[in-house]
């Protein structure tokens, strides 16, 4: 049985988030510049987006550029921004064909104007699509997002829009850039690093974490299916006991 057939369509996560890592090392192994790795990383983005849409995943979030990535050499940042512009521009047609809606989280205003323009155009064009929602995390970091949320909450308290006693988990979630997006049930990181790197820290409170040594440009549909199958074989307890979870499952069956 091939890997895709092993996926239980009744137990699909709604939201999968991916830390795409290892582009630079992949390029270096091949004696090339880092940007060669990023360019080949786009192939993996295409494969995973297609696989997620085909299977029926509702949200796929890709960590494409972190707040910390602004500290990379200028020529790498420029090349990455150029790659974002050309990829978003070239792929919008495919997104439309596959009923994929594009969204972005992060400090979008800090992106160069051409990236913003292409991004907003594609977001607008695909906004009515009802299949997979592809969320690009761009100039994103959790600490930036949380700081920004706290500033806006404080402002809304000052202006009387909300009371401090109103603050609860739901209110906080609504002030994050992921507002309206369910928390990811599964977080994948490639390239053999065991870190979260300032990604979706609030949202992954109960996510299952999956690490693979595959470098991002080598990541293909089968690697994605493997992560999904691994996820489906885990027991998600949310602080409860195994017995409670099994009892609940039995009650649901009966
Ligand atoms: C991490 O590898 C990857 C990035 C910082 C950029 C990811 C971007 C792409 C895959 C291309 C554009 C994406 C979209 C969504 C159009 P790294 O450079 O940190 O690799 P290293 O850890 O081996 O140095």
CSV table of C-alpha atoms and ligand atoms in Angstrom, one decimal:
chain,number,residue,atom,x,y,z
A,1,UNK,CA,0.0,0.0,0.0
A,2,UNK,CA,1.5,3.4,-0.9
A,3,UNK,CA,1.8,6.0,1.7
A,4,UNK,CA,-1.1,8.2,0.6
A,5,UNK,CA,-3.5,5.2,0.9
A,6,UNK,CA,-2.4,4.8,4.5
A,7,UNK,CA,-3.8,8.2,5.5
A,8,UNK,CA,-7.0,8.0,7.4
A,9,UNK,CA,-9.3,10.7,5.9
A,10,UNK,CA,-11.4,10.7,9.1
A,11,UNK,CA,-8.5,11.8,11.2
A,12,UNK,CA,-7.0,14.6,9.2
A,13,UNK,CA,-5.6,17.6,11.1
A,14,UNK,CA,-7.3,20.9,10.0
A,15,UNK,CA,-4.1,22.8,10.1
A,16,UNK,CA,-0.4,21.8,9.5
A,17,UNK,CA,2.4,24.3,10.0
A,18,UNK,CA,5.9,23.8,8.6
A,19,UNK,CA,9.3,25.3,9.5
A,20,UNK,CA,11.0,24.9,6.1
A,21,UNK,CA,14.7,24.6,7.0
A,22,UNK,CA,17.9,23.4,5.4
A,23,UNK,CA,17.9,25.3,2.1
A,24,UNK,CA,21.4,26.8,2.7
A,25,UNK,CA,22.9,23.5,3.7
A,26,UNK,CA,21.3,21.7,0.7
A,27,UNK,CA,22.9,24.3,-1.6
A,28,UNK,CA,26.3,24.1,0.1
A,29,UNK,CA,26.3,20.3,-0.2
A,30,UNK,CA,26.0,20.8,-3.9
A,31,UNK,CA,28.7,23.4,-4.0
A,32,UNK,CA,26.2,26.2,-4.7
A,33,UNK,CA,25.2,29.5,-3.2
A,34,UNK,CA,22.4,29.6,-0.6
A,35,UNK,CA,19.9,31.2,-2.9
A,36,UNK,CA,20.1,28.0,-5.1
A,37,UNK,CA,18.7,26.2,-2.1
A,38,UNK,CA,15.9,28.7,-1.7
A,39,UNK,CA,15.0,28.4,-5.4
A,40,UNK,CA,14.8,24.6,-5.1
A,41,UNK,CA,12.8,25.1,-1.9
A,42,UNK,CA,10.0,26.5,-4.0
A,43,UNK,CA,9.6,23.1,-5.6
A,44,UNK,CA,9.0,21.6,-2.2
A,45,UNK,CA,6.5,24.4,-1.4
A,46,UNK,CA,4.6,23.5,-4.6
A,47,UNK,CA,4.6,19.8,-3.8
A,48,UNK,CA,3.4,20.2,-0.2
A,49,UNK,CA,0.7,22.7,-1.2
A,50,UNK,CA,-0.6,20.3,-3.8
A,51,UNK,CA,-0.5,17.3,-1.4
A,52,UNK,CA,-2.3,19.2,1.3
A,53,UNK,CA,-5.0,20.4,-1.1
A,54,UNK,CA,-5.5,17.0,-2.6
A,55,UNK,CA,-5.9,15.3,0.8
A,56,UNK,CA,-8.3,17.9,2.1
A,57,UNK,CA,-6.2,19.8,4.7
A,58,UNK,CA,-7.9,23.1,5.4
A,59,UNK,CA,-4.9,25.2,6.5
A,60,UNK,CA,-1.2,25.0,5.7
A,61,UNK,CA,1.2,27.6,7.2
A,62,UNK,CA,4.7,27.9,5.9
A,63,UNK,CA,7.4,29.8,7.7
A,64,UNK,CA,8.9,31.6,4.7
A,65,UNK,CA,10.7,34.5,6.3
A,66,UNK,CA,11.2,35.2,10.0
A,67,UNK,CA,11.8,38.6,11.8
A,68,UNK,CA,15.3,37.3,12.5
A,69,UNK,CA,15.9,36.6,8.8
A,70,UNK,CA,16.3,40.4,8.3
A,71,UNK,CA,19.7,39.9,9.9
A,72,UNK,CA,21.0,37.8,7.0
A,73,UNK,CA,23.4,39.4,4.4
A,74,UNK,CA,21.6,42.0,2.3
A,75,UNK,CA,22.2,40.1,-1.0
A,76,UNK,CA,20.5,37.0,0.4
A,77,UNK,CA,17.5,39.0,1.7
A,78,UNK,CA,17.2,40.8,-1.7
A,79,UNK,CA,17.3,37.4,-3.5
A,80,UNK,CA,14.7,35.9,-1.2
A,81,UNK,CA,12.4,38.9,-1.6
A,82,UNK,CA,12.8,38.7,-5.4
A,83,UNK,CA,12.0,35.0,-5.2
A,84,UNK,CA,8.9,35.7,-3.2
A,85,UNK,CA,7.7,38.2,-5.8
A,86,UNK,CA,8.3,36.0,-8.7
A,87,UNK,CA,6.9,32.9,-7.0
A,88,UNK,CA,3.7,34.6,-5.8
A,89,UNK,CA,3.2,36.1,-9.2
A,90,UNK,CA,3.8,32.9,-11.1
A,91,UNK,CA,1.8,30.6,-8.8
A,92,UNK,CA,-1.4,32.7,-8.5
A,93,UNK,CA,-2.8,31.0,-11.6
A,94,UNK,CA,-2.2,27.5,-10.1
A,95,UNK,CA,-3.7,28.6,-6.7
A,96,UNK,CA,-6.9,29.7,-8.6
A,97,UNK,CA,-7.0,26.4,-10.6
A,98,UNK,CA,-6.7,24.4,-7.3
A,99,UNK,CA,-9.2,26.5,-5.4
A,100,UNK,CA,-6.4,27.6,-2.9
A,101,UNK,CA,-6.9,30.8,-0.9
A,102,UNK,CA,-3.7,32.7,0.0
A,103,UNK,CA,-3.2,34.5,3.3
A,104,UNK,CA,-0.2,36.0,5.0
A,105,UNK,CA,0.7,36.5,8.7
A,106,UNK,CA,3.5,38.6,10.1
A,107,UNK,CA,4.7,42.2,9.9
A,108,UNK,CA,3.6,42.7,6.3
A,109,UNK,CA,4.2,46.4,6.3
A,110,UNK,CA,8.0,45.7,6.8
A,111,UNK,CA,8.1,43.9,3.4
A,112,UNK,CA,9.5,45.7,0.3
A,113,UNK,CA,6.7,47.4,-1.7
A,114,UNK,CA,6.9,44.9,-4.7
A,115,UNK,CA,6.4,42.0,-2.3
A,116,UNK,CA,3.4,43.7,-0.6
A,117,UNK,CA,1.9,44.5,-4.0
A,118,UNK,CA,2.1,41.0,-5.4
A,119,UNK,CA,1.1,39.5,-2.1
A,120,UNK,CA,-2.0,41.6,-1.7
A,121,UNK,CA,-3.0,41.1,-5.3
A,122,UNK,CA,-2.8,37.3,-4.9
A,123,UNK,CA,-4.6,37.4,-1.6
A,124,UNK,CA,-7.4,39.5,-3.1
A,125,UNK,CA,-7.6,37.3,-6.2
A,126,UNK,CA,-7.8,34.0,-4.3
A,127,UNK,CA,-10.0,35.3,-1.5
A,128,UNK,CA,-13.1,33.5,-2.6
A,129,UNK,CA,-11.5,30.1,-3.0
A,130,UNK,CA,-12.9,27.5,-0.6
A,131,UNK,CA,-10.3,24.7,-0.7
A,132,UNK,CA,-7.0,24.8,1.2
A,133,UNK,CA,-5.9,28.1,2.8
A,134,UNK,CA,-2.2,28.6,2.3
A,135,UNK,CA,-0.8,30.9,5.0
A,136,UNK,CA,2.7,32.4,4.4
A,137,UNK,CA,4.5,33.6,7.5
A,138,UNK,CA,6.4,36.6,6.2
A,139,UNK,CA,8.5,38.8,8.5
A,140,UNK,CA,6.9,36.8,11.2
A,141,UNK,CA,8.0,35.9,14.7
A,142,UNK,CA,5.9,34.9,17.7
A,143,UNK,CA,7.4,37.5,20.0
A,144,UNK,CA,6.7,40.2,17.5
A,145,UNK,CA,3.1,39.0,17.1
A,146,UNK,CA,2.6,38.8,20.9
A,147,UNK,CA,4.1,42.2,21.5
A,148,UNK,CA,2.0,43.7,18.8
A,149,UNK,CA,-1.1,42.0,20.2
A,150,UNK,CA,-0.4,43.4,23.7
A,151,UNK,CA,0.1,46.9,22.4
A,152,UNK,CA,-3.3,46.8,20.6
A,153,UNK,CA,-5.0,45.2,23.6
A,154,UNK,CA,-3.6,48.0,25.9
A,155,UNK,CA,-4.8,50.6,23.4
A,156,UNK,CA,-8.3,49.2,23.3
A,157,UNK,CA,-8.4,49.2,27.1
A,158,UNK,CA,-7.2,52.8,27.2
A,159,UNK,CA,-9.9,53.9,24.7
A,160,UNK,CA,-12.6,51.9,26.6
A,161,UNK,CA,-13.2,49.4,23.7
A,162,UNK,CA,-12.6,46.4,26.1
A,163,UNK,CA,-12.1,46.0,29.9
A,164,UNK,CA,-9.0,44.3,31.3
A,165,UNK,CA,-11.4,41.8,32.9
A,166,UNK,CA,-12.6,40.8,29.4
A,167,UNK,CA,-9.2,39.3,28.6
A,168,UNK,CA,-9.3,35.6,28.1
A,169,UNK,CA,-7.6,33.1,25.8
A,170,UNK,CA,-10.1,33.8,23.0
A,171,UNK,CA,-9.6,37.5,23.2
A,172,UNK,CA,-5.8,37.1,23.0
A,173,UNK,CA,-6.1,34.8,20.0
A,174,UNK,CA,-8.3,37.4,18.3
A,175,UNK,CA,-5.5,40.0,18.6
A,176,UNK,CA,-2.9,37.7,17.0
A,177,UNK,CA,-2.2,37.8,13.2
A,178,UNK,CA,-3.6,34.2,13.0
A,179,UNK,CA,-7.0,35.5,14.1
A,180,UNK,CA,-9.7,33.1,12.6
A,181,UNK,CA,-7.2,30.4,11.8
A,182,UNK,CA,-7.5,27.2,13.9
A,183,UNK,CA,-4.4,26.2,15.9
A,184,UNK,CA,-2.2,23.8,14.1
A,185,UNK,CA,-2.5,20.2,15.2
A,186,UNK,CA,0.8,19.3,13.6
A,187,UNK,CA,4.0,21.2,13.3
A,188,UNK,CA,6.7,19.8,11.0
A,189,UNK,CA,10.4,21.0,11.0
A,190,UNK,CA,12.8,19.8,8.4
A,191,UNK,CA,16.7,19.6,8.4
A,192,UNK,CA,17.2,17.8,11.7
A,193,UNK,CA,17.1,20.8,13.9
A,194,UNK,CA,15.0,20.4,17.1
A,195,UNK,CA,13.9,24.0,17.6
A,196,UNK,CA,10.7,26.1,17.3
A,197,UNK,CA,12.6,29.3,16.3
A,198,UNK,CA,10.0,31.8,17.4
A,199,UNK,CA,7.2,30.3,15.4
A,200,UNK,CA,3.5,30.2,16.5
A,201,UNK,CA,4.5,29.9,20.1
A,202,UNK,CA,0.9,30.6,21.4
A,203,UNK,CA,-0.8,28.5,18.7
A,204,UNK,CA,1.3,25.3,19.1
A,205,UNK,CA,0.4,24.8,22.8
A,206,UNK,CA,-1.1,21.4,22.0
A,207,UNK,CA,0.4,20.7,18.6
A,208,UNK,CA,2.2,17.4,17.8
A,209,UNK,CA,5.8,18.1,16.8
A,210,UNK,CA,7.4,16.2,13.9
A,211,UNK,CA,11.1,16.5,13.1
A,212,UNK,CA,12.8,15.1,10.0
A,213,UNK,CA,16.4,15.2,8.9
A,214,UNK,CA,15.3,15.8,5.3
A,215,UNK,CA,16.5,19.2,4.0
A,216,UNK,CA,13.6,21.3,2.8
A,217,UNK,CA,14.5,21.3,-1.0
A,218,UNK,CA,14.3,17.5,-0.9
A,219,UNK,CA,11.0,17.4,0.9
A,220,UNK,CA,8.4,15.7,-1.3
A,221,UNK,CA,4.8,14.5,-1.1
A,222,UNK,CA,5.8,11.2,0.5
A,223,UNK,CA,7.7,13.0,3.3
A,224,UNK,CA,4.5,15.0,4.0
A,225,UNK,CA,2.4,11.8,4.0
A,226,UNK,CA,4.9,10.1,6.4
A,227,UNK,CA,4.5,13.1,8.8
A,228,UNK,CA,0.8,12.8,8.6
A,229,UNK,CA,0.7,9.0,9.2
A,230,UNK,CA,3.0,9.5,12.2
A,231,UNK,CA,0.6,12.2,13.5
A,232,UNK,CA,-2.4,9.9,13.1
A,233,UNK,CA,-0.7,7.2,15.1
A,234,UNK,CA,-0.2,9.4,18.1
A,235,UNK,CA,-2.6,9.7,21.1
A,236,UNK,CA,-3.5,13.3,21.7
A,237,UNK,CA,-4.5,13.6,25.4
A,238,UNK,CA,-4.7,17.3,26.1
A,239,UNK,CA,-3.7,16.7,29.7
A,240,UNK,CA,-6.2,13.9,30.2
A,241,UNK,CA,-5.3,10.2,30.9
A,242,UNK,CA,-5.1,7.6,28.2
A,243,UNK,CA,-8.1,5.8,29.8
A,244,UNK,CA,-10.3,8.9,29.6
A,245,UNK,CA,-9.5,9.3,25.9
A,246,UNK,CA,-10.2,5.7,25.1
A,247,UNK,CA,-13.5,5.8,27.0
A,248,UNK,CA,-14.5,8.9,25.1
A,249,UNK,CA,-13.7,7.1,21.8
A,250,UNK,CA,-15.7,4.1,22.8
A,251,UNK,CA,-18.7,6.3,23.8
A,252,UNK,CA,-18.5,8.0,20.4
A,253,UNK,CA,-18.6,4.6,18.6
A,254,UNK,CA,-21.5,3.3,20.6
B,1,LIG,C1,15.4,28.1,5.7
B,1,LIG,O1,16.6,27.6,5.2
B,1,LIG,C2,14.6,28.7,4.6
B,1,LIG,C3,14.2,30.0,4.5
B,1,LIG,C4,14.7,31.1,5.5
B,1,LIG,C5,13.4,30.6,3.4
B,1,LIG,C6,12.4,29.7,2.8
B,1,LIG,C7,12.0,30.2,1.5
B,1,LIG,C8,11.6,29.4,0.5
B,1,LIG,C9,11.5,27.9,0.5
B,1,LIG,C10,11.4,30.0,-0.9
B,1,LIG,C11,10.2,30.9,-1.0
B,1,LIG,C12,8.9,30.4,-0.4
B,1,LIG,C13,7.7,30.6,-0.8
B,1,LIG,C14,6.6,30.3,0.2
B,1,LIG,C15,7.3,31.2,-2.1
B,1,LIG,P1,18.0,28.2,5.7
B,1,LIG,O2,18.3,29.2,4.7
B,1,LIG,O3,17.9,28.6,7.1
B,1,LIG,O4,18.9,26.9,5.5
B,1,LIG,P2,20.1,26.5,6.5
B,1,LIG,O5,19.5,26.3,7.8
B,1,LIG,O6,20.6,25.2,5.8
B,1,LIG,O7,21.1,27.6,6.4
